[in-house]
XYZ file of C-alpha atoms in Angstrom:
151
model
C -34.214 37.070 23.314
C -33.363 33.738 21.423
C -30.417 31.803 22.603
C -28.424 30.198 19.579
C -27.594 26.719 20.240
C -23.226 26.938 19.235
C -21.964 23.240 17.542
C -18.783 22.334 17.864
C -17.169 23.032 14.241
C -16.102 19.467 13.759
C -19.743 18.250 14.696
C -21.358 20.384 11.149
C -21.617 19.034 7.723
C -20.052 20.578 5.108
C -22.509 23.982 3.775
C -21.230 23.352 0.049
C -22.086 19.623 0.401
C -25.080 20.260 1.864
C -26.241 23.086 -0.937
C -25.804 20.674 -3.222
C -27.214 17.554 -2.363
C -30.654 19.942 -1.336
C -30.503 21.601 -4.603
C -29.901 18.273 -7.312
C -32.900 16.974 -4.907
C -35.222 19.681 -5.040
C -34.345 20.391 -8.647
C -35.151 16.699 -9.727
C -38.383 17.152 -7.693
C -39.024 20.330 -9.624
C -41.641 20.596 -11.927
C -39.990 23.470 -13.694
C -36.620 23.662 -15.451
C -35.385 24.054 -11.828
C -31.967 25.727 -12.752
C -31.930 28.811 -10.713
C -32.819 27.525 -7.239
C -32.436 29.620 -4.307
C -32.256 28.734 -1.077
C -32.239 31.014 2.281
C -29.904 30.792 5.135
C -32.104 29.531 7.137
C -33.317 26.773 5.241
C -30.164 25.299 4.402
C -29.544 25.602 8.321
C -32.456 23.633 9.172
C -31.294 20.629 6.027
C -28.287 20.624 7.545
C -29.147 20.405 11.463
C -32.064 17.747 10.621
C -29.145 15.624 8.357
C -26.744 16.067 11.193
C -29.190 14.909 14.162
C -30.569 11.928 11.698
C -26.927 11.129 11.577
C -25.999 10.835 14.850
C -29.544 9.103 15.641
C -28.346 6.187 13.089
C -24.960 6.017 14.502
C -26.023 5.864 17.880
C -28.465 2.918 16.658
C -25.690 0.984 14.889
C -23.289 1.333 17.850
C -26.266 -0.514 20.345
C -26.784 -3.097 17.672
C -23.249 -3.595 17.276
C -22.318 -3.862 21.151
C -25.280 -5.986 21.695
C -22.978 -8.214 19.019
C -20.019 -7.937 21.540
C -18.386 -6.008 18.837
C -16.479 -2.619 18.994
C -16.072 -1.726 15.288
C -19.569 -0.977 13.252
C -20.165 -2.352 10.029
C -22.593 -2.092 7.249
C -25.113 -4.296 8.460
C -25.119 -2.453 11.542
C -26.014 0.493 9.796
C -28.877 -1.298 7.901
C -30.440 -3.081 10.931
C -30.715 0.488 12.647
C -32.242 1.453 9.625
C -34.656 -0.665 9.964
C -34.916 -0.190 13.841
C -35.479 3.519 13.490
C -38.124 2.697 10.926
C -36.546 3.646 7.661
C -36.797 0.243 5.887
C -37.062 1.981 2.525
C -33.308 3.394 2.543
C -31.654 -0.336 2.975
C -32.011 -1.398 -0.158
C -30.779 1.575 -2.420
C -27.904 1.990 0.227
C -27.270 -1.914 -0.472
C -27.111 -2.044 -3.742
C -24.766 2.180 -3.663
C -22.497 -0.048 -1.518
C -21.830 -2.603 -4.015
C -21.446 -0.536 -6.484
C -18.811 1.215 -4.198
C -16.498 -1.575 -3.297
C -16.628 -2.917 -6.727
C -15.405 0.527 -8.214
C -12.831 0.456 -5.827
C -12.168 -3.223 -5.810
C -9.652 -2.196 -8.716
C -8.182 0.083 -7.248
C -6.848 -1.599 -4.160
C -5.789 -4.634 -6.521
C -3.487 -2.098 -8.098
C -1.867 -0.861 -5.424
C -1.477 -4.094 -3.690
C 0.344 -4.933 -6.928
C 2.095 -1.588 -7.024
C 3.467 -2.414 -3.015
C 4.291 -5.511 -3.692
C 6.164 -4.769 -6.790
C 8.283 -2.122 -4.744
C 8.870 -4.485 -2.119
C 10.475 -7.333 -4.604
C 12.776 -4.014 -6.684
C 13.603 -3.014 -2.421
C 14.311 -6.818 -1.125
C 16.538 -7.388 -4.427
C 18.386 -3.697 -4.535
C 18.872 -4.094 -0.321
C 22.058 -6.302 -0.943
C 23.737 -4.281 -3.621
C 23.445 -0.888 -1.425
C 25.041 -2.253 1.538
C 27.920 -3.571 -0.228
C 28.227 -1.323 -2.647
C 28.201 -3.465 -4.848
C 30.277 -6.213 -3.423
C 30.157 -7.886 -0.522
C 31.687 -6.340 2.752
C 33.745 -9.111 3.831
C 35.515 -9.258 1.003
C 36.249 -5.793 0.601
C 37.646 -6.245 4.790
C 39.650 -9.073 4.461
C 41.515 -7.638 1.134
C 42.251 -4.375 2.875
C 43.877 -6.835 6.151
C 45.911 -8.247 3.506
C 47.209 -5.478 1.646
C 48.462 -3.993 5.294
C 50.558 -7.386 5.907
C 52.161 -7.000 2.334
């Protein structure tokens, strides 16, 4: 009788992810056209279990690198010393250079919405005054109803 090891449903990666990162692979690999791959159950069990475990292998790296920095937060080089640690030197570079790419792609877009916050904040700082008052200030709308009640 085989005993099925159960993982907690927030520990698995995501099957359609999974699929397709296996099947652009194996299809560039391909010799063929490699359009109509098929892949059983099973196999895209054991991609996904061995990606999981190498996962939590190179996190578990990073976080003793990164405490034996007195840190608490892991960054990227973290990530790319244990990837050298756990003997995958070949990965560092091509994740270097994805990373890059990354945070200048989205180097714009955080420039944007910086400007985009602090443009609301200027339109909120100079519309504060007016809503309060309604328009004028409330002083002056308290001391001319006190002196329309001594008239």
């Amino acid at each position: 009788m085989e005993t099925e090891k159960v993982i907690p449903e927030a520990e698995e990666l995501p099957k359609a992810i999974v699929r397709r990162v296996v099947r652009d692979t194996l299809s560039r690999l391909s010799t063929g056209d490699g359009g109509d791959l098929n892949l059983h159950k099973d196999a895209l069990l054991a991609f996904s279990e061995s990606a999981r475990i190498f996962i939590h292998y190179l996190s578990a790296t990073a976080n003793d690198i990164c405490k034996e920095s007195k840190r608490q937060t892991i960054n990227a080089d973290d990530v790319f010393k244990a990837l050298e640690e756990i003997e995958f030197p070949e990965f560092v570079e091509p994740l270097r250079s994805s990373l890059t790419e990354f945070r200048k792609k989205n180097s714009g877009k955080r420039a944007g919405a910086s400007e985009t916050k602090e443009v609301k904040k200027k339109k909120k700082v100079e519309e504060e005054p007016l809503k309060k008052s309604g328009g004028k200030s409330r002083k002056s709308s308290k001391v001319a109803d006190e002196d329309d009640s001594f008239k």
